[in-house]
XYZ file of C-alpha atoms in Angstrom:
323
model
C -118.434 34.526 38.753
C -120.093 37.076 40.194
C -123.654 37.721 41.224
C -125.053 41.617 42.842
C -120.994 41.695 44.029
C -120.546 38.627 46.314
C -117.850 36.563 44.168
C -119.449 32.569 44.029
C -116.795 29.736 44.018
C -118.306 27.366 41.019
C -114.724 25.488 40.702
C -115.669 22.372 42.783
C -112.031 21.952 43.846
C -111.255 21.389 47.454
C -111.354 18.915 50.077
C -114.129 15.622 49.115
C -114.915 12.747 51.359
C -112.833 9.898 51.048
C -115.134 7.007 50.009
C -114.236 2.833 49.985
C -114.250 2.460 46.131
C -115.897 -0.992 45.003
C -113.378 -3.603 44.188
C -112.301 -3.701 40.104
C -111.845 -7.776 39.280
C -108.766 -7.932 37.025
C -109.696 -10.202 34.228
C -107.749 -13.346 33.764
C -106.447 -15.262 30.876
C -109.171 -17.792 28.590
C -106.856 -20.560 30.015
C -107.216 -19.253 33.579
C -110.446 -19.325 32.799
C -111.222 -22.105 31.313
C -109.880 -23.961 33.937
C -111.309 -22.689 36.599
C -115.023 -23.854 34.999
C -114.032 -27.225 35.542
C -114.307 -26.831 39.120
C -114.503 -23.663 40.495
C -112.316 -23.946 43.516
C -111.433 -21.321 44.804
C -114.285 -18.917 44.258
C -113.682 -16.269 41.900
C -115.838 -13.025 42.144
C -115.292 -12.409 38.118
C -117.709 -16.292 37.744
C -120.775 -15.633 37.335
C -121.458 -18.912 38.418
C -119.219 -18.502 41.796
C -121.228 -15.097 42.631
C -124.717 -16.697 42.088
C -124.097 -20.284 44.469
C -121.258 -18.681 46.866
C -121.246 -15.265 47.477
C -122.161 -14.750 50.883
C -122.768 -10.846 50.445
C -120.462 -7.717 51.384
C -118.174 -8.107 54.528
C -119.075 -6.519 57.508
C -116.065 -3.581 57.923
C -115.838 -2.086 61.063
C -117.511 1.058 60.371
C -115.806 4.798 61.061
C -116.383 5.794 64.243
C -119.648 7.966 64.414
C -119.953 11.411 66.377
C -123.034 10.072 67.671
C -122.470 7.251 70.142
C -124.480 4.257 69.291
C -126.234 1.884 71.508
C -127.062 -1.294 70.479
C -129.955 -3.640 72.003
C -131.538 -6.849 71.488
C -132.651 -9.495 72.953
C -130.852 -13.087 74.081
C -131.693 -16.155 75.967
C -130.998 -18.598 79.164
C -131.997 -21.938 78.608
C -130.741 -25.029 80.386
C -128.326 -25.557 77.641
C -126.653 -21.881 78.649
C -126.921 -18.198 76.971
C -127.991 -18.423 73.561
C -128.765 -15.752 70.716
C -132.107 -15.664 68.893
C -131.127 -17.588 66.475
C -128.893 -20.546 68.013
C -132.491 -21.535 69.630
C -134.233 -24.226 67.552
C -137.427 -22.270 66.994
C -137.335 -20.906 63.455
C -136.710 -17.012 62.896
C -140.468 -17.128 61.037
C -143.967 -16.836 62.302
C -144.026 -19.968 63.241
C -141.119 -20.053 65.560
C -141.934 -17.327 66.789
C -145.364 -18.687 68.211
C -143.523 -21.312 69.514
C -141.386 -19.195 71.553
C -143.708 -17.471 72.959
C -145.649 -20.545 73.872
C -142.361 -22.052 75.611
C -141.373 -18.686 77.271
C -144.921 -19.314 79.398
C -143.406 -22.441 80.409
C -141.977 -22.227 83.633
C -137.929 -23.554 83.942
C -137.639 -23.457 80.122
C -136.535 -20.431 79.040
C -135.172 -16.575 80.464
C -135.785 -13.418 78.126
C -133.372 -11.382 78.343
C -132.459 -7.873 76.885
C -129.099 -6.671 76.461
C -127.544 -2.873 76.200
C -124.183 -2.134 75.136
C -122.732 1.182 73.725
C -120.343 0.729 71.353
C -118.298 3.943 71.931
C -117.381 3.219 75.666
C -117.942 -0.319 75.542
C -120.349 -0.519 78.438
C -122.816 -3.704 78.777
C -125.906 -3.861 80.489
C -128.082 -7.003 80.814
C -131.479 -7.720 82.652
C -133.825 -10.772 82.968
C -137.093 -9.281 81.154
C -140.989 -11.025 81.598
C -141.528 -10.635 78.212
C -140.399 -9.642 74.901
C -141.973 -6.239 73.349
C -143.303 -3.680 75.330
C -145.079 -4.566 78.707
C -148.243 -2.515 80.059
C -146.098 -1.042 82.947
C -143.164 0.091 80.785
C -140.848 -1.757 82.934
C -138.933 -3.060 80.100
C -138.693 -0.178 78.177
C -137.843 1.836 81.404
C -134.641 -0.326 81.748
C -133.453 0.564 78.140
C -133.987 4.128 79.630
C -131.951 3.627 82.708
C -129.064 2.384 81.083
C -129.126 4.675 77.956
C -129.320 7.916 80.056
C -126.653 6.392 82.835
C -123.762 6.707 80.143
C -124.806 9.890 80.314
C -124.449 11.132 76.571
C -126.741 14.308 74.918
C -127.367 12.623 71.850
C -127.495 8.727 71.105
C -128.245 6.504 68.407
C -130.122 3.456 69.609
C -129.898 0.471 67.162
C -131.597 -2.790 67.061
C -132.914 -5.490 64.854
C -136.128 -6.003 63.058
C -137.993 -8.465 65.270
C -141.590 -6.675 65.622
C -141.012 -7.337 69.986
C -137.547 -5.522 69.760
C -138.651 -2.564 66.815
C -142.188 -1.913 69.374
C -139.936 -1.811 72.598
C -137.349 0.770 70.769
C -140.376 2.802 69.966
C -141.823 3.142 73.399
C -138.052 3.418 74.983
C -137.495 6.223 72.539
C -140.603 8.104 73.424
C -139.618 7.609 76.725
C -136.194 9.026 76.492
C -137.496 12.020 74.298
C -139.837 13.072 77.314
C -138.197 12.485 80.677
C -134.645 12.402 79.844
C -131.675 15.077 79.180
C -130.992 13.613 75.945
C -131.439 15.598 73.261
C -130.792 14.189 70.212
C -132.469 10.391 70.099
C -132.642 8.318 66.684
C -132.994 5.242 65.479
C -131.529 2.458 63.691
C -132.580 -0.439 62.003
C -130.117 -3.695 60.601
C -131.096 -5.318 57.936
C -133.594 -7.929 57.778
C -132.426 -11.155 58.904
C -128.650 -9.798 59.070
C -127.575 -10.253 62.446
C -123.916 -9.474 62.026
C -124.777 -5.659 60.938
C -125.553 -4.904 65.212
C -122.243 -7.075 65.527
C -121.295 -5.259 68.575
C -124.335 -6.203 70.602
C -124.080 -9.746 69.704
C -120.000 -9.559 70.732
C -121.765 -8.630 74.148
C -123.769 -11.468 74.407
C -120.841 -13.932 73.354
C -118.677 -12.266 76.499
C -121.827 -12.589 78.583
C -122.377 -16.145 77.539
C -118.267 -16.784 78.902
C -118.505 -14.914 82.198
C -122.077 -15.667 83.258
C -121.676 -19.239 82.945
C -118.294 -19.041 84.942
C -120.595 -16.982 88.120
C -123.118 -19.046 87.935
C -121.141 -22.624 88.201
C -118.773 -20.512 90.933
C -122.268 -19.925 93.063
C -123.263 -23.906 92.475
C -120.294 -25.193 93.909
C -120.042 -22.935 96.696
C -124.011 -23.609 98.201
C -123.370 -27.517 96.568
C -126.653 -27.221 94.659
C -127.681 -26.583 91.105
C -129.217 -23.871 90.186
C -132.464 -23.441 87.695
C -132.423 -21.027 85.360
C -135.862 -19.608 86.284
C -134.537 -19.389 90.307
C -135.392 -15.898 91.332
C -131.831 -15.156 91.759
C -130.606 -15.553 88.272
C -131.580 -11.884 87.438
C -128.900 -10.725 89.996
C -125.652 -12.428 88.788
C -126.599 -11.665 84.914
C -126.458 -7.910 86.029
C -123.572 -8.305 87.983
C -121.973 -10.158 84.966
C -122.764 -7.111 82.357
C -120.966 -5.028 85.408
C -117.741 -6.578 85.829
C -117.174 -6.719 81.800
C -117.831 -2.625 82.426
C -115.357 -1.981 85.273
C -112.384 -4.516 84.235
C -112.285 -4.959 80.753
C -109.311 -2.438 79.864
C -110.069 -0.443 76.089
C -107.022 0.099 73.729
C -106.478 3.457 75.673
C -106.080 2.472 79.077
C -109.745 2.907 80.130
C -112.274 1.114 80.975
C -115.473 1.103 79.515
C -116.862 2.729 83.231
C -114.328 5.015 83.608
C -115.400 6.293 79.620
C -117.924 6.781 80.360
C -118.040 8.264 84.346
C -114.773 10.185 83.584
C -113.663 7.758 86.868
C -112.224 4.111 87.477
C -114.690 2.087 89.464
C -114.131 2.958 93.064
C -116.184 0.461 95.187
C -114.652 -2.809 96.441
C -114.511 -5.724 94.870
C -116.875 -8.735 96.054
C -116.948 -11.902 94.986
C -120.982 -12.652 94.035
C -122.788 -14.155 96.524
C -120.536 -13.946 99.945
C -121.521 -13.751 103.279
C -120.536 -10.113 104.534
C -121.461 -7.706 107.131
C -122.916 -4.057 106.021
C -123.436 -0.993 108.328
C -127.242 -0.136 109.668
C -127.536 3.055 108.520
C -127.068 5.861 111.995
C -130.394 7.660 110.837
C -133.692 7.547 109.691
C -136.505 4.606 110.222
C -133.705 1.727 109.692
C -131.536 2.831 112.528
C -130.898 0.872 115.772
C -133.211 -1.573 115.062
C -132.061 -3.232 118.462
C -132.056 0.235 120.502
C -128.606 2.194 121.169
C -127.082 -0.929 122.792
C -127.341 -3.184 119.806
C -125.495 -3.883 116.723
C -124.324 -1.362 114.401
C -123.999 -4.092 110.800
C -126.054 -6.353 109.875
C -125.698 -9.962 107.995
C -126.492 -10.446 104.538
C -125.413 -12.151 101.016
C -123.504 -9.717 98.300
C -125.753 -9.725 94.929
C -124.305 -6.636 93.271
C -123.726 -2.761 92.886
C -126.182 -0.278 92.293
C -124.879 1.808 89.352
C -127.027 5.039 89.881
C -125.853 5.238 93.583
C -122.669 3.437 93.783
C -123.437 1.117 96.479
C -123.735 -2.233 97.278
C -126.681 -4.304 97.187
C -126.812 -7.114 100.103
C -129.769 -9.446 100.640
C -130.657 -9.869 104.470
C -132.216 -13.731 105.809
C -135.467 -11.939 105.391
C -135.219 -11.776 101.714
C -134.741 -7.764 102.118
């Protein structure tokens, strides 16, 4: 066909998108059938009555990979019976519960918020110890969703979370933020369905491998100073981060990289230190900090290991003074 001289194609033949067709039951036999009323074991998707008490809904696939990297976040817990997801706690996932999570989270050595990052392209985690759930006045919160979203470093990002009214309002003011101080670009939004958990199943893989490792640091650190360790202690922020940053820099992908070095284009280059050891750091030659004893005294300083900083690739050592 032709319209003013240009020749339209009107054929429809060509390449389509290949699409997962629905599953066609074969029908069986009125014997096969028959006997499978009597009991209904195993469950048969062609019963009516095995659909309507059994069927728990369509499986969770692993999706194809999207040109967008996605970044999952939500929220997880540290309670004195270790790293638990929202809904492992005993408070209901209603109004009610909610309430009384809140009420608890004011009570002090009861229960950490905590907020976990992880993109699901490179595979990097990220974990913090939050004051609250939602969005605080300061925009601290919301500022640490930033941090990590624009360290990987991508122009466009999906960021995908649950429906919990805290999480949806914190997405909304992290998204803002990225839209006006970031180099992202491209910035949307996804929701998983209500009450459907397994949909952001790779951010709650991250809090299962946070759950494993943290405990591990944490009961390391307890043996070494012989003392137990409360989960509101004001040091249990630093080996959570450190946790999220090991699974980052060791954990090895199907193609020989690891999650930092996707994401970086570079393996991790500082040295290894075990969390929490005694070591000795350099005072810096220049500026206000230097020679704090005159040119005759020492050059390092004494302090305890509690991490890496990812934006400038150095370590972070606490000094006696609490520095």
């Amino acid at each position: 066909m032709s319209a003013g001289g240009e020749s339209i194609e009107i054929t429809g033949e060509g390449e389509t998108e290949p699409l997962r067709m629905a599953k066609d039951p074969k029908l069986p036999s009125v014997a096969d059938i028959e006997l499978h009323a009597r009991m209904h074991v195993p469950y048969r998707d062609l019963c009516k009555w095995c659909n309507m008490g059994r069927w728990r809904g369509m499986p969770h696939m692993h999706s194809r990979c999207s040109s967008v990297p996605i970044v999952g976040v939500d929220y997880f817990f540290i309670t004195s019976g270790g790293v638990m997801k929202r809904n492992e706690l005993e408070y209901g996932l209603d109004a009610a519960g909610e309430e009384q999570l809140s009420t608890v989270h004011c009570t002090a050595g009861s229960i950490v918020t905590c907020i976990v990052a992880r993109c699901f392209d490179s595979k990097n985690v990220f974990a913090h110890c939050v004051p609250c759930r939602g969005a605080d006045e300061e925009g601290y919160v919301a500022d640490l969703v930033v941090k990590d979203i624009t360290w990987l470093g991508n122009s466009e990002v999906i960021v995908r979370g649950g429906n919990e009214p805290a999480l949806q309002t914190l997405m909304q003011r992290a998204l803002e933020a990225l839209r006006i101080g970031t180099s992202v670009e491209t910035i949307s939004d996804e929701q998983s369905p209500t009450y459907d958990s397994q949909s952001n199943g790779g951010t709650e893989a991250a809090v299962m491998l946070i759950r494993g490792l943290f405990r591990t640091l944490r009961l390391g650190l307890e043996a070494s100073i012989g003392k137990q360790i409360p989960i509101d202690h004001a040091i249990i922020p630093w080996p959570l981060e450190h946790t999220a940053l090991l699974l980052s820099i060791m954990t090895r992908l199907p193609n020989g990289l690891t999650p930092w070095a996707m994401a970086r284009g570079r393996p991790f280059g500082q040295k290894i230190i075990g969390f929490g050891e005694r070591v000795l750091w350099k005072i810096p030659t220049k500026g206000p900090s230097s020679q704090p004893d005159g040119n005759m005294g020492t050059t390092q300083g004494e302090g305890v290991f509690m991490g890496y900083n990812r934006n400038a690739n150095t370590f972070i050592i606490m000094m006696d003074d609490g520095k």
